[in-house]
Short mmCIF file of C-alpha atoms in Angstrom, two decimals:
data_model
loop_
_atom_site.label_atom_id
_atom_site.label_comp_id
_atom_site.label_asym_id
_atom_site.label_seq_id
_atom_site.Cartn_x
_atom_site.Cartn_y
_atom_site.Cartn_z
CA UNK V 1108 96.18 208.07 -42.05
CA UNK V 1109 96.14 210.44 -39.07
CA UNK V 1110 94.26 213.23 -40.86
CA UNK V 1111 90.56 212.50 -41.43
CA UNK V 1112 89.75 215.77 -43.24
CA UNK V 1113 89.35 214.68 -46.86
CA UNK V 1114 90.56 218.02 -48.28
CA UNK V 1115 93.77 217.75 -46.28
CA UNK V 1116 94.21 214.09 -47.26
CA UNK V 1117 93.71 215.00 -50.92
CA UNK V 1118 96.38 217.71 -50.68
CA UNK V 1119 98.81 215.35 -48.95
CA UNK V 1120 98.33 212.69 -51.63
CA UNK V 1121 99.08 215.20 -54.39
CA UNK V 1122 102.11 216.52 -52.51
CA UNK V 1123 103.46 212.96 -52.17
CA UNK V 1124 103.60 212.83 -55.96
CA UNK V 1125 106.59 215.20 -55.79
CA UNK V 1126 108.59 212.42 -54.13
CA UNK V 1127 109.89 209.13 -55.52
CA UNK V 1128 108.81 205.86 -53.97
CA UNK V 1129 112.48 204.97 -53.50
CA UNK V 1130 112.81 207.90 -51.09
CA UNK V 1131 111.08 205.67 -48.53
CA UNK V 1132 112.63 202.80 -46.61
CA UNK V 1133 111.60 199.28 -47.63
CA UNK V 1134 109.34 198.56 -44.64
CA UNK V 1135 107.63 201.96 -44.80
CA UNK V 1136 107.20 201.64 -48.55
CA UNK V 1137 105.46 198.25 -48.36
CA UNK V 1138 103.07 199.38 -45.64
CA UNK V 1139 102.26 202.66 -47.39
CA UNK V 1140 101.59 201.08 -50.78
CA UNK V 1141 99.34 198.42 -49.24
CA UNK V 1142 97.31 201.14 -47.52
CA UNK V 1143 97.12 203.23 -50.70
CA UNK V 1144 95.84 200.28 -52.74
CA UNK V 1145 93.17 199.63 -50.10
CA UNK V 1146 92.28 203.32 -50.05
CA UNK V 1147 91.95 203.38 -53.84
CA UNK V 1148 89.47 200.52 -53.80
CA UNK V 1149 87.47 201.45 -50.70
CA UNK V 1150 87.40 205.21 -50.04
CA UNK V 1151 84.04 206.75 -50.91
CA UNK V 1152 85.42 210.19 -51.80
CA UNK V 1153 86.02 210.69 -55.51
CA UNK V 1154 88.86 213.12 -54.75
CA UNK V 1155 90.70 210.58 -52.60
CA UNK V 1156 90.01 207.77 -55.07
CA UNK V 1157 91.49 209.69 -58.01
CA UNK V 1158 94.40 211.21 -56.11
CA UNK V 1159 95.37 207.79 -54.75
CA UNK V 1160 95.18 206.16 -58.17
CA UNK V 1161 97.21 209.00 -59.66
CA UNK V 1162 99.90 208.62 -56.98
CA UNK V 1163 100.10 204.84 -57.29
CA UNK V 1164 100.38 205.10 -61.08
CA UNK V 1165 103.10 207.71 -60.81
CA UNK V 1166 105.03 205.37 -58.52
CA UNK V 1167 104.69 202.52 -61.01
CA UNK V 1168 101.87 200.47 -59.43
CA UNK V 1169 99.76 200.54 -62.58
CA UNK V 1170 98.73 196.87 -62.36
CA UNK V 1171 97.25 197.38 -58.90
CA UNK V 1172 95.36 200.46 -60.12
CA UNK V 1173 94.21 198.56 -63.20
CA UNK V 1174 92.71 195.75 -61.14
CA UNK V 1175 90.41 198.23 -59.40
CA UNK V 1176 89.64 200.07 -62.63
CA UNK V 1177 88.57 196.83 -64.31
CA UNK V 1178 86.17 195.85 -61.54
CA UNK V 1179 82.55 197.09 -61.81
CA UNK V 1180 81.43 199.14 -58.81
CA UNK V 1181 77.70 199.87 -59.04
CA UNK V 1182 76.32 203.36 -58.59
CA UNK V 1183 75.49 203.99 -54.93
CA UNK V 1184 72.00 205.52 -54.98
CA UNK V 1185 72.22 206.40 -51.26
CA UNK V 1186 74.78 209.06 -52.12
CA UNK V 1187 77.52 207.80 -49.82
CA UNK V 1188 80.05 206.85 -52.51
CA UNK V 1189 80.99 209.62 -54.94
CA UNK V 1190 82.30 207.40 -57.74
CA UNK V 1191 81.45 204.16 -59.51
CA UNK V 1192 82.74 201.99 -62.35
CA UNK V 1193 80.33 201.33 -65.21
CA UNK V 1194 80.90 198.45 -67.62
CA UNK V 1195 80.04 198.78 -71.31
CA UNK V 1196 81.22 195.92 -73.49
CA UNK V 1197 84.95 195.51 -72.86
CA UNK V 1198 85.27 198.96 -71.31
CA UNK V 1199 85.18 199.91 -67.64
CA UNK V 1200 84.66 203.63 -67.18
CA UNK V 1201 85.02 205.40 -63.85
CA UNK V 1202 82.37 208.05 -63.19
CA UNK V 1203 82.28 210.83 -60.60
CA UNK V 1204 78.88 211.66 -59.09
CA UNK V 1205 77.55 215.23 -58.82
CA UNK V 1206 74.46 215.88 -56.72
CA UNK V 1207 71.84 218.57 -57.44
CA UNK V 1208 73.16 221.96 -56.41
CA UNK V 1209 73.32 225.67 -57.21
CA UNK V 1210 76.52 227.37 -58.33
CA UNK V 1211 77.80 230.62 -59.83
CA UNK V 1212 79.18 230.00 -63.33
CA UNK V 1213 81.03 232.32 -65.69
CA UNK V 1214 83.87 234.71 -64.89
CA UNK V 1215 84.02 238.00 -63.04
CA UNK V 1216 85.22 241.13 -64.81
CA UNK V 1217 88.58 241.09 -63.01
CA UNK V 1218 89.52 237.60 -64.22
CA UNK V 1219 92.59 237.64 -66.47
CA UNK V 1220 91.75 236.50 -70.00
CA UNK V 1221 88.01 236.96 -69.53
CA UNK V 1222 85.82 237.17 -72.66
CA UNK V 1223 82.41 238.81 -73.05
CA UNK V 1224 80.61 235.48 -73.62
CA UNK V 1225 81.33 234.38 -70.02
CA UNK V 1226 78.66 236.25 -68.02
CA UNK V 1227 78.35 235.46 -64.32
CA UNK V 1228 75.11 233.57 -63.72
CA UNK V 1229 73.50 231.42 -61.05
CA UNK V 1230 72.65 227.90 -62.23
CA UNK V 1231 70.66 225.22 -60.46
CA UNK V 1232 71.17 221.63 -61.58
CA UNK V 1233 68.11 219.72 -60.44
CA UNK V 1234 69.18 216.19 -61.34
CA UNK V 1235 72.20 214.20 -60.22
CA UNK V 1236 74.63 213.29 -62.97
CA UNK V 1237 77.91 211.42 -63.28
CA UNK V 1238 80.88 212.41 -65.46
CA UNK V 1239 83.65 210.16 -66.74
CA UNK V 1240 86.81 210.88 -64.78
CA UNK V 1241 88.80 211.34 -67.98
CA UNK V 1242 88.32 211.98 -71.68
CA UNK V 1243 87.28 209.10 -73.93
CA UNK V 1244 90.46 207.51 -75.22
CA UNK V 1245 91.47 206.51 -78.71
CA UNK V 1246 91.35 202.82 -77.70
CA UNK V 1247 87.84 203.15 -76.27
CA UNK V 1248 86.64 204.92 -79.41
CA UNK V 1249 88.03 202.15 -81.63
CA UNK V 1250 86.42 199.42 -79.54
CA UNK V 1251 82.99 200.72 -80.55
CA UNK V 1252 83.84 199.97 -84.16
CA UNK V 1253 84.12 203.64 -85.14
CA UNK V 1254 87.01 204.65 -87.38
CA UNK V 1255 88.96 207.38 -85.56
CA UNK V 1256 89.93 210.54 -87.40
CA UNK V 1257 93.50 210.79 -88.65
CA UNK V 1258 95.31 213.59 -86.84
CA UNK V 1259 98.93 214.67 -86.61
CA UNK V 1260 100.37 214.29 -84.07
CA UNK V 1261 98.36 211.20 -83.24
CA UNK V 1262 97.39 210.60 -79.61
CA UNK V 1263 98.58 207.47 -77.79
CA UNK V 1264 96.01 204.65 -77.51
CA UNK V 1265 95.41 205.60 -73.86
CA UNK V 1266 95.23 209.30 -74.70
CA UNK V 1267 92.09 211.19 -75.78
CA UNK V 1268 90.64 210.44 -79.20
CA UNK V 1269 91.12 213.66 -81.20
CA UNK V 1270 89.80 215.27 -84.36
CA UNK V 1271 86.30 214.13 -83.39
CA UNK V 1272 83.28 215.95 -84.78
CA UNK V 1273 80.28 216.61 -82.52
CA UNK V 1274 78.14 214.18 -84.48
CA UNK V 1275 80.77 211.44 -84.06
CA UNK V 1276 80.83 212.05 -80.30
CA UNK V 1277 77.08 211.49 -79.92
CA UNK V 1278 77.32 208.47 -82.25
CA UNK V 1279 79.87 207.00 -79.84
CA UNK V 1280 77.55 207.70 -76.89
CA UNK V 1281 74.73 205.86 -78.66
CA UNK V 1282 76.91 202.86 -79.49
CA UNK V 1283 78.29 202.71 -75.95
CA UNK V 1284 74.77 202.82 -74.48
CA UNK V 1285 73.85 199.89 -76.74
CA UNK V 1286 76.34 197.67 -74.86
CA UNK V 1287 76.14 199.33 -71.44
CA UNK V 1288 75.57 196.95 -68.56
CA UNK V 1289 72.04 197.29 -67.24
CA UNK V 1290 70.96 199.48 -70.16
CA UNK V 1291 68.21 198.91 -72.73
CA UNK V 1292 66.99 200.65 -75.90
CA UNK V 1293 64.88 202.84 -73.62
CA UNK V 1294 68.11 204.12 -72.02
CA UNK V 1295 69.22 205.87 -75.22
CA UNK V 1296 69.54 209.64 -74.89
CA UNK V 1297 70.04 209.99 -78.64
CA UNK V 1298 68.80 207.95 -81.57
CA UNK V 1299 69.88 204.32 -81.86
CA UNK V 1300 73.20 203.79 -83.70
CA UNK V 1301 71.53 202.45 -86.85
CA UNK V 1302 69.33 205.55 -86.99
CA UNK V 1303 72.22 207.93 -86.26
CA UNK V 1304 74.53 206.62 -88.98
CA UNK V 1305 72.79 208.60 -91.72
CA UNK V 1306 73.51 211.83 -89.83
CA UNK V 1307 77.25 211.22 -89.45
CA UNK V 1308 78.05 212.27 -93.04
CA UNK V 1309 75.26 214.82 -93.42
CA UNK V 1310 76.58 218.35 -94.13
CA UNK V 1311 74.30 219.85 -91.48
CA UNK V 1312 72.49 217.25 -89.36
CA UNK V 1313 69.01 218.33 -88.27
CA UNK V 1314 66.35 216.78 -86.08
CA UNK V 1315 68.78 215.59 -83.42
CA UNK V 1316 67.78 216.04 -79.80
CA UNK V 1317 68.79 214.64 -76.42
CA UNK V 1318 66.50 212.99 -73.88
CA UNK V 1319 68.13 214.19 -70.68
CA UNK V 1320 65.86 212.18 -68.37
CA UNK V 1321 67.19 208.88 -69.71
CA UNK V 1322 70.14 207.11 -68.12
CA UNK V 1323 72.27 206.29 -71.15
CA UNK V 1324 75.56 207.92 -72.09
CA UNK V 1325 75.55 211.44 -73.54
CA UNK V 1326 77.61 214.60 -73.81
CA UNK V 1327 77.46 217.04 -70.87
CA UNK V 1328 75.56 220.29 -71.02
CA UNK V 1329 77.73 223.39 -70.73
CA UNK V 1330 76.50 223.93 -67.19
CA UNK V 1331 77.28 220.34 -66.18
CA UNK V 1332 80.75 220.64 -67.68
CA UNK V 1333 81.62 223.87 -65.87
CA UNK V 1334 79.95 222.68 -62.66
CA UNK V 1335 82.19 219.59 -62.70
CA UNK V 1336 85.31 221.46 -63.77
CA UNK V 1337 85.04 224.05 -61.02
CA UNK V 1338 84.40 221.42 -58.36
CA UNK V 1339 83.00 224.05 -56.03
CA UNK V 1340 85.51 226.89 -56.56
CA UNK V 1341 85.02 230.31 -58.17
CA UNK V 1342 88.60 230.86 -59.35
CA UNK V 1343 89.87 231.01 -62.95
CA UNK V 1344 90.94 227.37 -62.82
CA UNK V 1345 89.82 224.48 -60.68
CA UNK V 1346 93.04 224.76 -58.68
CA UNK V 1347 93.03 228.57 -58.18
CA UNK V 1348 94.01 231.71 -60.11
CA UNK V 1349 97.75 231.09 -60.51
CA UNK V 1350 98.31 230.11 -64.15
CA UNK V 1351 101.81 228.89 -63.26
CA UNK V 1352 100.18 225.89 -61.56
CA UNK V 1353 98.49 224.83 -64.80
CA UNK V 1354 101.56 222.73 -65.65
CA UNK V 1355 100.51 220.35 -62.85
CA UNK V 1356 96.91 219.91 -64.05
CA UNK V 1357 96.66 220.23 -67.82
CA UNK V 1358 98.56 219.66 -71.06
CA UNK V 1359 98.57 222.93 -72.97
CA UNK V 1360 100.85 224.99 -75.21
CA UNK V 1361 103.55 225.61 -72.58
CA UNK V 1362 104.11 222.03 -71.39
CA UNK V 1363 102.70 219.59 -73.96
CA UNK V 1364 105.79 219.37 -76.20
CA UNK V 1365 103.35 219.98 -79.09
CA UNK V 1366 101.52 216.67 -78.69
CA UNK V 1367 98.64 215.06 -76.75
CA UNK V 1368 99.37 212.82 -73.77
CA UNK V 1369 98.04 209.77 -71.98
CA UNK V 1370 94.88 210.52 -70.00
CA UNK V 1371 95.26 210.98 -66.25
CA UNK V 1372 98.99 211.69 -66.04
CA UNK V 1373 98.56 215.06 -64.32
CA UNK V 1374 96.78 215.94 -61.07
CA UNK V 1375 93.00 215.59 -60.78
CA UNK V 1376 90.74 218.45 -59.73
CA UNK V 1377 89.03 218.63 -56.34
CA UNK V 1378 86.36 216.13 -57.39
CA UNK V 1379 88.75 213.67 -59.02
CA UNK V 1380 88.42 214.61 -62.71
CA UNK V 1381 91.52 214.54 -64.91
CA UNK V 1382 92.48 216.83 -67.81
CA UNK V 1383 89.62 219.30 -67.43
CA UNK V 1384 92.13 221.98 -68.44
CA UNK V 1385 93.87 220.95 -71.67
CA UNK V 1386 94.84 217.76 -73.55
CA UNK V 1387 91.55 217.64 -75.53
CA UNK V 1388 89.06 220.41 -76.21
CA UNK V 1389 85.76 218.85 -75.13
CA UNK V 1390 82.45 218.94 -76.98
CA UNK V 1391 79.30 219.74 -75.01
CA UNK V 1392 75.75 218.82 -75.98
CA UNK V 1393 74.48 222.44 -76.05
CA UNK V 1394 73.83 224.69 -79.00
CA UNK V 1395 75.92 227.81 -78.62
CA UNK V 1396 74.55 231.14 -77.46
CA UNK V 1397 76.79 234.21 -77.00
CA UNK V 1398 75.11 235.00 -73.67
CA UNK V 1399 74.20 231.84 -71.75
CA UNK V 1400 71.41 232.09 -69.22
CA UNK V 1401 71.20 230.92 -65.64
CA UNK V 1402 68.22 229.33 -63.95
CA UNK V 1403 67.34 225.66 -63.61
CA UNK V 1404 69.02 223.13 -65.93
CA UNK V 1405 69.97 225.45 -68.81
CA UNK V 1406 70.62 223.45 -71.99
CA UNK V 1407 71.44 226.08 -74.60
CA UNK V 1408 69.36 227.34 -77.51
CA UNK V 1409 66.64 225.21 -79.09
CA UNK V 1410 67.72 226.18 -82.62
CA UNK V 1411 70.99 226.96 -84.37
CA UNK V 1412 73.92 225.07 -85.88
CA UNK V 1413 76.84 225.86 -83.63
CA UNK V 1414 77.70 223.57 -80.72
CA UNK V 1415 79.78 224.51 -77.70
CA UNK V 1416 83.14 223.15 -76.64
CA UNK V 1417 85.10 223.74 -73.43
CA UNK V 1418 88.36 223.14 -71.60
CA UNK V 1419 91.25 223.93 -73.93
CA UNK V 1420 93.60 221.48 -75.64
CA UNK V 1421 97.23 220.43 -75.87
CA UNK V 1422 98.08 223.33 -78.20
CA UNK V 1423 95.91 225.97 -76.48
CA UNK V 1424 97.08 229.10 -74.65
CA UNK V 1425 96.79 228.84 -70.87
CA UNK V 1426 94.19 231.62 -70.67
CA UNK V 1427 91.89 229.61 -72.93
CA UNK V 1428 92.02 226.61 -70.58
CA UNK V 1429 90.12 228.50 -67.86
CA UNK V 1430 86.96 226.99 -66.34
CA UNK V 1431 84.73 229.67 -67.90
CA UNK V 1432 86.21 229.74 -71.41
CA UNK V 1433 83.64 228.81 -74.05
CA UNK V 1434 83.81 228.52 -77.81
CA UNK V 1435 81.63 227.17 -80.60
CA UNK V 1436 81.93 225.18 -83.80
CA UNK V 1437 79.76 223.57 -86.45
CA UNK V 1438 78.93 219.95 -85.47
CA UNK V 1439 80.58 218.62 -88.64
CA UNK V 1440 83.80 220.60 -88.20
CA UNK V 1441 86.81 219.72 -86.09
CA UNK V 1442 90.47 220.39 -85.32
CA UNK V 1443 93.31 218.17 -84.10
CA UNK V 1444 92.43 219.06 -80.49
CA UNK V 1445 88.71 218.16 -80.39
CA UNK V 1446 87.70 215.28 -78.11
CA UNK V 1447 85.06 214.66 -75.46
CA UNK V 1448 84.07 213.02 -72.18
CA UNK V 1449 80.69 211.57 -71.31
CA UNK V 1450 78.03 211.85 -68.61
CA UNK V 1451 74.99 209.97 -67.37
CA UNK V 1452 71.82 211.32 -65.77
CA UNK V 1453 71.43 209.38 -62.52
CA UNK V 1454 68.27 207.92 -60.94
CA UNK V 1455 66.63 209.80 -58.12
CA UNK V 1456 68.42 209.34 -54.80
CA UNK V 1457 67.12 206.65 -52.46
CA UNK V 1458 67.45 207.03 -48.70
#
């Protein structure tokens, strides 16, 4: 409460997670929790919002967090608030806002674990976008009437849906847009669900494109994904270069106990996104190219079969969970670690 620097407040909130709520006296505990609940609902910073929700959940105040999560907060076009809650059918999804900016992506040649398909490049994102603060869960996937893939081990209902093919991920985006509050058929970034169904079982779906200027739900571009993951830092991970700290931020081979976990259990990154390193490997919208380019709004190759995925999964080596790590796969192929999160292109900012 005394420190108004949001970076310092964010760090303090995460550090408090190393303590138990019972370490505090009764009077102090009541006052602190009341202030944290207010902070979770009212603070404009996405980092503070996510860190506060994470702390309250860790201390057992999940009902209080849930009340905020289930309350629509409209997108703030003035740019003051960095997060909002979008309703789509029975789902309430928290999104983190990213403004147009320029950033260095890729990895430098001294980065441990670096691969040749991670060239350093300057990228300018010209349109604001918002990314879901966590991966789409198994329960959310089912609520759109899509049969989830059978994987072993199976994720919990509130963990990321896994075993998803790229084509299934964009099918979900289309179905979610169909019931999104304030959205219309003209909001669709992909084809309408009825038109997409015939592609879901096609051996190699062709003729599928994304209308990035529309405001429906879609998969992120590679650049958007890495931009959001890095949250402004140039280190190997969003939290720095020390791989030992990965245990605090992502479920991967060393700490996952060979299974996926509930979304949002570990610390968020500096912009309030959970599980960017590990838990589910995340599909991106882009066609894969071995040497991605920089420039304004890069969106991958215009032709080709392979699609890109990022982030590492619950059974992935730590080095492959780095911010710059990039791999590719056919859109109809999958593994037990493949999942996704979603984004929205935002309207132009109003003053």
